[in-house]
Structure formats: C-alpha cells, structure tokens
Amino acid sequence: MTQQFPSNFLWGTATAAHQVEGGNTASDLWLMEMMKDSLFEEPSGDACDHYHRYAADIAMLKALGFGVYRFSIEWARIEPQEGFFSQAALDHYRRMIAACLAQGIVPMVTFHHFTAPLWFTRDGGWENEKSVDRFARYCERAGKALGDLIAYTCTINEANIPIMVTMIREAVGVAGGGGKRVKALAEAARLCGGEVGRFSPYLSGDGHAATPNLIAAHRKAYGVLKPLVAGPVGITLSLNEFQAEPGGEALRDAADRAINGQFLESLKGDDFIGVQTYTRVRFGKDTILPPPAGADCTQMGYEFYPEALEACIRQAAKVSGCPVIVTENGIGTDDDTRRIEYTRRALAGVLRCIADGLDVRGYIHWSMLDNFEWLEGYRPKFGLVEVDRATQMRTPKPSAVWLGEVARRNAVES
C-alpha cells in the first residue's frame, strides 16, 4: 500500500560541522579529543573532509533524490577568538549555502551544534550568563553575512542535551562524574589555562546551570535572526519517548518536566520545532532502566525503537504549539536492512501524526555520512553513505537509494 505525504513535505539528510568537516582546531572538543586521557575513543582529525568536499557531497544528495540539506556552521571557525570574526570562514559557508541553492537543495542551517570556540568554553561556556549575549553577537554577525541565502534556521542543536546528560548521570548514581570524567575535565581546564569550574563543554558540563542560559540564548538569537534570514527560525531538541514501569512514574515525570517540558513551553510562537528522536527511555522507581532483555539494540547501545518518533512529534506539537520538522532520526548500525526497516516504521508514525491533523512539515534523516560520533568515535555507522576512512571515498548504501526514492515520490510503501 502506497501512503502519500503532503505536498511540499521536506525530505533531507543532515550533518554537523565538527563531525564531518575535519580540522576544527579552535573548538573546545578538539582540545578534549587530543588529550592523553580523553573521554573520546579517538580524535575527529580529518573527519570526512567535508570542508573541502562539500560541493560533491551536495551534488550526491541531489542525485539521490533529496531536497533538503541540514548542516551547521562552525562557531569556532567563524569566531576563533572573542570579538574576531573570520571573513574567510563566513565566505566559505556562504559558498556552501550557494552550492546547495545551485543544486536545487534547500539549505537548513544550524548555528550551534555542540562544539563552541575554546575561548567561550574556557570562560564557563553555557554555564556563564555572558553566553547569552556572546551567542547573540555571533548569530548577528553570521546572520548578516549569510542570512539572505538561508531557507531554514536552527539556532541551537539539542539545547536540552546538557540537562539530559546531567539528569541521566544523577539518575544512575554517578552525579559526580566518575574518575575518568573528573580527570579529563581537570586536565582540559589546565590545558586551556582555566580552573575546572570554568571549563564547561556542552557534552560534559552542568546542565542545571546551563539550561536557563540556553533557553535565553535561543530566545535572543531568534529575535536577532528573524529579520536577517530568508526563512523560518526554530530550535531542535533531543526528544526520547519517556515510559515508566510500575513505580517509575514520578522519576519519569520529573525528567520529562526538566528535559522536555521547560524547553517546549518556551518555544510558543516559534516558526517550527525540530524534533530529534532515536529511541525510548524507560524509568524504574529510582533509576533509568536498561533495554528489555532480548531487545534489539543499536551500535550506540540503546533500543531499536522507531515508534518513539511518533510519540515525540505528538508531545512537541501539543506542548509547544509549533509546526514540527523531524530534523534528526536514524540508527547506528552495520546492517543497512535494519536502517531501512527503522526508517520505514518511523515514517509510518509520521504519517499517523499527519492523518490526525498535526502540522508535520518534513523528515530529515541522520546522517548523510558515516561520521565522527562524538565520544564513540567512528565506530557507529549512522550514514546513508559509507565513507572509506583511508581514502574518503563515498559509497551510497541501499538505504540512501531507498530513502531518496521515497523523497522523489513523496510517498512510502507500507
């Protein structure tokens, strides 16, 4: 049975600058990757060399049948030192956006995707109240340079990740971090010339302290960017379907309020909300539960559960009141048939939401390329396109061909 999506539905894939560009030496995470006792399995290094190969990669997306490319511009390249803005970096990203438009690809640009300039993070990162004005200043400069070409704007990627990571640590009883984490943060602080409490990277800091600043930063950036960019402005959130086993309802509800609710409620009136979903999270009485016994798990260790996307779209639409774009959804696996199965089932949930009248405007798959998956390095394979680590050769997988055809037809076989 063929099921059709609405006309003008957005179909695309996504990347993040640090995960694919390579050589992001002015960023905070580059420092942490290069440390002897790093939290990262390996450094990002040259990544996928997308900084130089973007034109061919964008042409490949077009040939596969996709119409949207969501990617990030790298703050650490644009403002490598506080107050100094690199015109060369801005020119590079302008050429990149123009390459999308030349191919008929809609550019969806994220202004912050996890990494930040080292100077920003050494002064407390998002835990410092100055972060709000610093981010707005960067958005204003980049928006003036690029905004007339940008079709869709995402201010901050997964702004709720710091509080999510913090609450997970607390829920499983390691609120203080654990020896390796404490040692790594202390060494990073020493290397960048600061104290431990002043070095707060996005993926390892104190989410309780960062959250009000992240919410305020989005609100201020939204106001700054609206008159500068050509299209809608929104934010993306990491939304998992939260479920409770008997006795786990209180912990689930507390997590939902802190991780999802306070962010979604702050977005009322925005042009869209970017929903980024991969799995469900199950809560017991006092802790987060592992996947059920015998569950099919991905390379990231979480449960193969594509049905979570439908639940998260419904929550995001209900609480925020915003139109929804699925800005990330995918699976880390070496078995590409499982990627297709996961995506087919996730899209079935999208269609059910649309059938119930929810305003869902697009589906952006994560990721275009097998890339640097943060702490896990290059082991997990999220890409629709394989990347040879020795030669950088790109090879589209069957899932890329399948999803590209879905995009061309704007329909999926159930």
CSV table of C-alpha atoms in Angstrom, one decimal:
chain,number,residue,atom,x,y,z
A,1,MET,CA,0.0,0.0,0.0
A,2,THR,CA,1.4,3.4,-1.0
A,3,GLN,CA,1.0,6.2,1.5
A,4,GLN,CA,1.4,9.8,0.3
A,5,PHE,CA,2.9,12.7,2.2
A,6,PRO,CA,1.6,16.2,2.0
A,7,SER,CA,2.7,18.4,-1.0
A,8,ASN,CA,5.8,20.5,-0.2
A,9,PHE,CA,6.9,18.0,2.5
A,10,LEU,CA,10.6,18.4,3.2
A,11,TRP,CA,12.9,15.4,2.6
A,12,GLY,CA,16.6,15.6,3.5
A,13,THR,CA,19.6,14.4,5.4
A,14,ALA,CA,21.8,16.1,8.0
A,15,THR,CA,25.4,16.5,9.2
A,16,ALA,CA,27.1,18.6,11.8
A,17,ALA,CA,30.3,20.6,11.1
A,18,HIS,CA,32.6,19.1,13.7
A,19,GLN,CA,31.5,15.6,12.8
A,20,VAL,CA,32.3,15.9,9.1
A,21,GLU,CA,34.5,18.9,8.3
A,22,GLY,CA,37.8,17.9,9.9
A,23,GLY,CA,40.5,20.1,11.4
A,24,ASN,CA,38.2,22.1,13.8
A,25,THR,CA,41.2,23.1,15.9
A,26,ALA,CA,39.8,26.2,17.5
A,27,SER,CA,37.0,24.3,19.2
A,28,ASP,CA,36.6,23.1,22.8
A,29,LEU,CA,36.1,19.4,21.9
A,30,TRP,CA,39.2,19.3,19.7
A,31,LEU,CA,41.2,20.0,22.8
A,32,MET,CA,39.4,17.3,24.7
A,33,GLU,CA,39.8,14.8,21.9
A,34,MET,CA,43.5,15.3,21.8
A,35,MET,CA,44.2,14.8,25.4
A,36,LYS,CA,46.1,11.7,26.6
A,37,ASP,CA,43.3,10.6,28.9
A,38,SER,CA,40.5,11.7,26.6
A,39,LEU,CA,36.8,10.9,27.1
A,40,PHE,CA,36.7,10.3,23.4
A,41,GLU,CA,37.5,7.0,21.8
A,42,GLU,CA,39.5,8.7,19.1
A,43,PRO,CA,40.0,12.2,17.8
A,44,SER,CA,37.9,13.7,14.9
A,45,GLY,CA,41.0,14.5,12.9
A,46,ASP,CA,40.2,15.0,9.2
A,47,ALA,CA,36.7,13.7,9.8
A,48,CYS,CA,35.1,13.3,6.3
A,49,ASP,CA,36.9,16.3,4.9
A,50,HIS,CA,33.5,17.8,4.1
A,51,TYR,CA,35.1,21.2,4.5
A,52,HIS,CA,36.7,20.7,1.1
A,53,ARG,CA,34.4,18.1,-0.4
A,54,TYR,CA,31.0,19.8,0.3
A,55,ALA,CA,30.2,20.5,-3.3
A,56,ALA,CA,30.5,16.9,-4.4
A,57,ASP,CA,28.6,15.8,-1.3
A,58,ILE,CA,25.7,18.2,-2.0
A,59,ALA,CA,25.6,17.1,-5.7
A,60,MET,CA,25.4,13.5,-4.4
A,61,LEU,CA,22.4,14.4,-2.3
A,62,LYS,CA,20.7,15.9,-5.3
A,63,ALA,CA,21.4,12.8,-7.4
A,64,LEU,CA,20.0,10.5,-4.7
A,65,GLY,CA,16.7,12.5,-4.7
A,66,PHE,CA,16.8,14.6,-1.5
A,67,GLY,CA,15.7,18.2,-1.5
A,68,VAL,CA,17.0,19.5,1.9
A,69,TYR,CA,20.4,19.5,3.5
A,70,ARG,CA,20.6,20.4,7.2
A,71,PHE,CA,24.2,21.3,8.2
A,72,SER,CA,25.9,23.5,10.8
A,73,ILE,CA,28.2,26.4,10.5
A,74,GLU,CA,31.1,26.2,13.0
A,75,TRP,CA,31.2,29.0,15.6
A,76,ALA,CA,34.8,28.1,16.4
A,77,ARG,CA,35.9,28.8,12.8
A,78,ILE,CA,33.8,32.0,12.5
A,79,GLU,CA,34.9,33.5,15.8
A,80,PRO,CA,38.1,31.7,16.8
A,81,GLN,CA,39.0,34.4,19.3
A,82,GLU,CA,36.4,36.5,21.1
A,83,GLY,CA,35.5,39.5,19.0
A,84,PHE,CA,37.5,38.4,15.9
A,85,PHE,CA,35.2,37.2,13.1
A,86,SER,CA,36.9,35.4,10.2
A,87,GLN,CA,35.6,36.7,6.9
A,88,ALA,CA,37.3,33.7,5.2
A,89,ALA,CA,35.2,31.3,7.3
A,90,LEU,CA,32.0,33.3,6.6
A,91,ASP,CA,32.8,33.3,2.9
A,92,HIS,CA,33.3,29.5,3.0
A,93,TYR,CA,29.9,29.0,4.5
A,94,ARG,CA,28.3,31.4,2.0
A,95,ARG,CA,29.8,29.3,-0.8
A,96,MET,CA,28.5,26.2,0.8
A,97,ILE,CA,25.0,27.5,1.1
A,98,ALA,CA,25.2,28.8,-2.5
A,99,ALA,CA,26.2,25.3,-3.6
A,100,CYS,CA,23.0,24.0,-2.1
A,101,LEU,CA,20.9,26.5,-4.0
A,102,ALA,CA,22.7,25.9,-7.2
A,103,GLN,CA,21.7,22.2,-6.9
A,104,GLY,CA,18.2,23.0,-6.0
A,105,ILE,CA,18.8,21.8,-2.5
A,106,VAL,CA,17.1,23.7,0.4
A,107,PRO,CA,19.7,24.8,2.9
A,108,MET,CA,18.7,24.3,6.6
A,109,VAL,CA,21.5,25.9,8.7
A,110,THR,CA,22.2,25.2,12.4
A,111,PHE,CA,24.2,28.0,14.1
A,112,HIS,CA,25.4,25.9,17.1
A,113,HIS,CA,25.8,22.1,17.0
A,114,PHE,CA,27.5,21.0,20.3
A,115,THR,CA,31.0,22.5,19.7
A,116,ALA,CA,32.0,26.0,20.7
A,117,PRO,CA,35.1,28.2,20.5
A,118,LEU,CA,37.7,27.3,23.1
A,119,TRP,CA,37.7,30.9,24.4
A,120,PHE,CA,33.9,30.6,25.1
A,121,THR,CA,34.2,27.3,26.9
A,122,ARG,CA,37.2,28.2,29.0
A,123,ASP,CA,35.2,31.0,30.4
A,124,GLY,CA,32.4,28.7,31.6
A,125,GLY,CA,30.6,28.0,28.3
A,126,TRP,CA,26.8,27.9,28.6
A,127,GLU,CA,27.1,28.0,32.4
A,128,ASN,CA,28.2,31.6,32.2
A,129,GLU,CA,25.5,34.2,31.9
A,130,LYS,CA,27.6,36.0,29.3
A,131,SER,CA,26.9,33.1,27.0
A,132,VAL,CA,23.5,34.6,26.0
A,133,ASP,CA,25.0,37.9,24.6
A,134,ARG,CA,28.0,36.1,23.2
A,135,PHE,CA,25.8,33.7,21.2
A,136,ALA,CA,23.5,36.5,20.0
A,137,ARG,CA,26.5,38.5,18.8
A,138,TYR,CA,27.8,35.6,16.8
A,139,CYS,CA,24.3,35.0,15.3
A,140,GLU,CA,24.0,38.6,14.3
A,141,ARG,CA,27.4,38.6,12.5
A,142,ALA,CA,26.8,35.3,10.8
A,143,GLY,CA,23.2,36.2,10.1
A,144,LYS,CA,24.2,39.4,8.3
A,145,ALA,CA,26.8,37.6,6.2
A,146,LEU,CA,24.7,34.5,5.3
A,147,GLY,CA,21.0,35.1,6.2
A,148,ASP,CA,19.7,36.2,2.8
A,149,LEU,CA,20.6,32.7,1.4
A,150,ILE,CA,19.3,30.6,4.4
A,151,ALA,CA,16.0,28.9,3.8
A,152,TYR,CA,15.6,27.4,7.4
A,153,THR,CA,17.5,28.3,10.5
A,154,CYS,CA,18.1,26.2,13.6
A,155,THR,CA,19.6,28.3,16.4
A,156,ILE,CA,20.9,25.6,18.8
A,157,ASN,CA,21.1,21.9,18.2
A,158,GLU,CA,19.5,19.8,21.0
A,159,ALA,CA,19.6,22.6,23.6
A,160,ASN,CA,18.3,20.2,26.2
A,161,ILE,CA,21.2,17.8,25.9
A,162,PRO,CA,23.2,19.3,28.9
A,163,ILE,CA,20.3,18.8,31.3
A,164,MET,CA,19.5,15.4,29.9
A,165,VAL,CA,23.1,14.2,30.3
A,166,THR,CA,23.3,15.7,33.8
A,167,MET,CA,20.0,14.1,34.9
A,168,ILE,CA,21.0,10.7,33.5
A,169,ARG,CA,24.2,10.8,35.5
A,170,GLU,CA,22.2,11.7,38.6
A,171,ALA,CA,19.6,9.0,38.0
A,172,VAL,CA,22.1,6.2,37.7
A,173,GLY,CA,24.0,7.4,40.7
A,174,VAL,CA,27.1,9.0,39.3
A,175,ALA,CA,26.3,12.7,39.7
A,176,GLY,CA,29.9,13.4,40.5
A,177,GLY,CA,31.1,12.1,37.2
A,178,GLY,CA,33.4,9.2,37.7
A,179,GLY,CA,37.1,9.2,37.9
A,180,LYS,CA,37.9,9.3,34.2
A,181,ARG,CA,35.5,12.2,33.6
A,182,VAL,CA,36.7,14.3,36.5
A,183,LYS,CA,40.4,13.7,35.5
A,184,ALA,CA,39.6,14.6,31.8
A,185,LEU,CA,37.8,17.8,32.7
A,186,ALA,CA,40.5,18.9,35.1
A,187,GLU,CA,43.2,18.3,32.6
A,188,ALA,CA,41.3,20.1,29.9
A,189,ALA,CA,40.8,23.1,32.2
A,190,ARG,CA,44.6,23.1,33.0
A,191,LEU,CA,45.5,23.0,29.3
A,192,CYS,CA,43.2,25.9,28.4
A,193,GLY,CA,44.5,28.0,31.2
A,194,GLY,CA,41.5,27.9,33.4
A,195,GLU,CA,40.1,26.4,36.6
A,196,VAL,CA,38.0,23.2,36.5
A,197,GLY,CA,34.8,25.1,37.3
A,198,ARG,CA,35.3,27.4,34.4
A,199,PHE,CA,35.7,24.7,31.7
A,200,SER,CA,32.2,23.5,30.8
A,201,PRO,CA,31.9,21.8,27.5
A,202,TYR,CA,28.4,21.2,26.1
A,203,LEU,CA,28.5,17.4,26.4
A,204,SER,CA,30.1,17.2,29.9
A,205,GLY,CA,29.0,20.3,31.9
A,206,ASP,CA,26.4,21.1,34.5
A,207,GLY,CA,23.0,21.0,32.7
A,208,HIS,CA,21.2,22.7,35.7
A,209,ALA,CA,23.4,25.7,35.4
A,210,ALA,CA,23.4,25.8,31.6
A,211,THR,CA,19.7,25.4,30.9
A,212,PRO,CA,18.4,28.9,31.7
A,213,ASN,CA,21.1,30.4,29.6
A,214,LEU,CA,20.4,28.1,26.7
A,215,ILE,CA,16.7,28.9,26.8
A,216,ALA,CA,17.5,32.6,27.0
A,217,ALA,CA,20.1,32.3,24.2
A,218,HIS,CA,17.6,30.8,21.8
A,219,ARG,CA,15.1,33.5,22.6
A,220,LYS,CA,17.6,36.2,22.0
A,221,ALA,CA,19.0,34.6,18.9
A,222,TYR,CA,15.5,34.1,17.5
A,223,GLY,CA,14.9,37.8,17.8
A,224,VAL,CA,18.2,38.7,16.2
A,225,LEU,CA,17.9,36.3,13.3
A,226,LYS,CA,14.3,36.7,12.3
A,227,PRO,CA,15.0,40.0,10.4
A,228,LEU,CA,18.3,38.7,8.9
A,229,VAL,CA,17.4,35.3,7.5
A,230,ALA,CA,15.2,34.4,4.5
A,231,GLY,CA,13.0,31.8,6.1
A,232,PRO,CA,11.6,30.2,9.3
A,233,VAL,CA,13.6,30.1,12.5
A,234,GLY,CA,13.4,27.4,15.2
A,235,ILE,CA,15.4,25.2,17.5
A,236,THR,CA,16.0,21.5,17.7
A,237,LEU,CA,15.5,19.3,20.8
A,238,SER,CA,16.6,15.8,21.6
A,239,LEU,CA,13.3,14.1,22.5
A,240,ASN,CA,13.1,10.5,23.6
A,241,GLU,CA,9.8,8.8,24.4
A,242,PHE,CA,9.8,8.6,28.2
A,243,GLN,CA,8.0,5.5,29.5
A,244,ALA,CA,7.6,4.3,33.1
A,245,GLU,CA,7.5,0.8,34.5
A,246,PRO,CA,5.3,0.4,37.7
A,247,GLY,CA,6.8,2.7,40.3
A,248,GLY,CA,8.8,4.8,37.9
A,249,GLU,CA,6.1,7.4,37.1
A,250,ALA,CA,7.5,10.1,39.5
A,251,LEU,CA,11.0,9.9,38.1
A,252,ARG,CA,9.7,9.8,34.5
A,253,ASP,CA,7.5,12.9,35.1
A,254,ALA,CA,10.4,14.8,36.8
A,255,ALA,CA,12.7,14.0,33.9
A,256,ASP,CA,10.0,15.0,31.4
A,257,ARG,CA,9.5,18.4,33.0
A,258,ALA,CA,13.2,19.2,33.2
A,259,ILE,CA,14.4,17.7,29.9
A,260,ASN,CA,11.4,18.3,27.6
A,261,GLY,CA,8.7,20.4,29.2
A,262,GLN,CA,10.5,23.5,30.1
A,263,PHE,CA,12.1,23.8,26.7
A,264,LEU,CA,9.0,23.1,24.7
A,265,GLU,CA,6.9,25.5,26.7
A,266,SER,CA,9.5,28.3,26.0
A,267,LEU,CA,9.0,27.9,22.2
A,268,LYS,CA,5.4,29.1,21.9
A,269,GLY,CA,5.2,31.3,18.8
A,270,ASP,CA,8.3,30.0,17.1
A,271,ASP,CA,8.2,29.2,13.4
A,272,PHE,CA,8.9,25.5,14.0
A,273,ILE,CA,10.3,22.9,16.4
A,274,GLY,CA,12.9,20.5,15.2
A,275,VAL,CA,12.2,17.0,16.7
A,276,GLN,CA,15.3,14.7,17.0
A,277,THR,CA,14.4,11.2,18.2
A,278,TYR,CA,16.1,7.9,18.2
A,279,THR,CA,14.6,5.6,20.9
A,280,ARG,CA,12.6,5.4,24.1
A,281,VAL,CA,13.9,5.7,27.7
A,282,ARG,CA,12.3,3.6,30.4
A,283,PHE,CA,12.2,4.6,34.1
A,284,GLY,CA,12.0,2.4,37.2
A,285,LYS,CA,11.4,3.5,40.7
A,286,ASP,CA,14.8,5.1,41.3
A,287,THR,CA,16.7,4.8,38.1
A,288,ILE,CA,16.7,4.6,34.3
A,289,LEU,CA,16.2,1.0,33.2
A,290,PRO,CA,18.4,-0.7,30.5
A,291,PRO,CA,16.7,-2.0,27.4
A,292,PRO,CA,14.4,-5.0,28.0
A,293,ALA,CA,16.0,-8.5,28.0
A,294,GLY,CA,16.5,-9.7,24.4
A,295,ALA,CA,15.8,-6.3,22.9
A,296,ASP,CA,17.4,-5.4,19.6
A,297,CYS,CA,20.0,-2.7,20.3
A,298,THR,CA,21.9,-0.4,18.1
A,299,GLN,CA,25.6,0.3,18.0
A,300,MET,CA,25.0,3.0,20.5
A,301,GLY,CA,23.6,0.5,23.0
A,302,TYR,CA,20.1,1.9,23.0
A,303,GLU,CA,17.0,0.0,22.0
A,304,PHE,CA,15.9,-0.3,18.3
A,305,TYR,CA,12.5,1.5,18.8
A,306,PRO,CA,11.5,3.7,15.8
A,307,GLU,CA,7.9,4.0,17.2
A,308,ALA,CA,9.4,6.6,19.6
A,309,LEU,CA,9.3,9.3,16.9
A,310,GLU,CA,5.5,9.4,16.7
A,311,ALA,CA,5.2,9.9,20.4
A,312,CYS,CA,7.7,12.7,20.4
A,313,ILE,CA,6.1,14.5,17.5
A,314,ARG,CA,2.8,14.4,19.3
A,315,GLN,CA,4.4,15.8,22.5
A,316,ALA,CA,6.3,18.5,20.8
A,317,ALA,CA,3.3,19.7,18.8
A,318,LYS,CA,1.0,19.7,21.8
A,319,VAL,CA,3.2,21.4,24.3
A,320,SER,CA,5.0,24.0,22.0
A,321,GLY,CA,2.1,24.6,19.6
A,322,CYS,CA,4.7,24.9,16.8
A,323,PRO,CA,4.8,23.2,13.4
A,324,VAL,CA,7.1,20.2,13.5
A,325,ILE,CA,10.0,19.3,11.3
A,326,VAL,CA,11.8,16.0,12.1
A,327,THR,CA,15.4,17.3,12.0
A,328,GLU,CA,17.1,14.1,13.0
A,329,ASN,CA,16.1,10.5,13.1
A,330,GLY,CA,18.2,7.4,12.3
A,331,ILE,CA,20.1,4.5,13.6
A,332,GLY,CA,23.7,3.4,14.2
A,333,THR,CA,24.1,0.0,12.6
A,334,ASP,CA,26.3,-2.0,10.2
A,335,ASP,CA,23.2,-3.8,8.9
A,336,ASP,CA,21.7,-1.5,6.3
A,337,THR,CA,18.5,-3.5,6.0
A,338,ARG,CA,17.8,-2.6,9.7
A,339,ARG,CA,18.3,1.1,8.8
A,340,ILE,CA,15.6,0.8,6.1
A,341,GLU,CA,13.3,-1.1,8.5
A,342,TYR,CA,13.8,1.5,11.2
A,343,THR,CA,13.1,4.4,8.9
A,344,ARG,CA,10.0,2.8,7.3
A,345,ARG,CA,8.5,2.3,10.8
A,346,ALA,CA,9.4,5.8,11.9
A,347,LEU,CA,7.8,7.2,8.8
A,348,ALA,CA,4.6,5.2,9.5
A,349,GLY,CA,4.4,7.1,12.7
A,350,VAL,CA,4.9,10.4,10.9
A,351,LEU,CA,2.0,9.6,8.6
A,352,ARG,CA,-0.2,8.7,11.6
A,353,CYS,CA,0.5,12.1,13.1
A,354,ILE,CA,-0.3,13.9,9.8
A,355,ALA,CA,-3.5,11.8,9.5
A,356,ASP,CA,-4.6,13.1,12.9
A,357,GLY,CA,-4.1,16.7,11.8
A,358,LEU,CA,-0.7,17.5,13.2
A,359,ASP,CA,1.4,20.0,11.3
A,360,VAL,CA,4.4,18.0,10.4
A,361,ARG,CA,6.4,19.6,7.6
A,362,GLY,CA,9.4,17.4,6.9
A,363,TYR,CA,11.7,14.5,7.7
A,364,ILE,CA,15.5,15.0,7.8
A,365,HIS,CA,17.4,11.7,8.3
A,366,TRP,CA,20.6,11.5,10.4
A,367,SER,CA,23.0,11.2,8.9
A,368,MET,CA,24.2,11.8,5.3
A,369,LEU,CA,27.6,10.3,6.0
A,370,ASP,CA,29.2,7.8,8.3
A,371,ASN,CA,30.9,10.3,10.5
A,372,PHE,CA,32.5,11.2,13.9
A,373,GLU,CA,30.0,10.1,16.5
A,374,TRP,CA,31.4,12.2,19.4
A,375,LEU,CA,32.6,10.1,22.4
A,376,GLU,CA,32.1,6.9,20.4
A,377,GLY,CA,34.5,8.0,17.5
A,378,TYR,CA,34.0,6.5,14.1
A,379,ARG,CA,32.6,3.1,15.1
A,380,PRO,CA,28.9,3.7,15.0
A,381,LYS,CA,27.6,3.9,11.4
A,382,PHE,CA,24.6,6.3,11.1
A,383,GLY,CA,25.3,7.3,7.5
A,384,LEU,CA,23.2,6.7,4.4
A,385,VAL,CA,26.5,7.0,2.7
A,386,GLU,CA,29.6,5.0,3.6
A,387,VAL,CA,32.9,6.8,3.9
A,388,ASP,CA,36.2,4.9,3.5
A,389,ARG,CA,38.3,6.1,6.4
A,390,ALA,CA,41.6,5.7,4.3
A,391,THR,CA,40.5,7.3,1.0
A,392,GLN,CA,37.4,9.4,1.9
A,393,MET,CA,35.6,7.7,-0.9
A,394,ARG,CA,31.8,8.0,-0.7
A,395,THR,CA,29.6,5.0,-1.4
A,396,PRO,CA,25.8,5.4,-1.1
A,397,LYS,CA,24.2,2.5,0.8
A,398,PRO,CA,20.9,0.8,-0.3
A,399,SER,CA,19.2,2.8,2.4
A,400,ALA,CA,20.2,6.0,0.6
A,401,VAL,CA,18.8,4.8,-2.6
A,402,TRP,CA,15.6,3.7,-0.9
A,403,LEU,CA,15.0,6.9,1.1
A,404,GLY,CA,15.9,9.0,-1.9
A,405,GLU,CA,13.2,7.3,-3.9
A,406,VAL,CA,10.7,7.8,-1.1
A,407,ALA,CA,11.7,11.5,-1.3
A,408,ARG,CA,11.2,11.6,-5.1
A,409,ARG,CA,7.8,10.0,-4.9
A,410,ASN,CA,6.8,11.8,-1.7
A,411,ALA,CA,5.4,8.5,-0.7
A,412,VAL,CA,6.3,5.3,1.1
A,413,GLU,CA,5.2,1.7,0.7
A,414,SER,CA,3.8,0.4,4.0
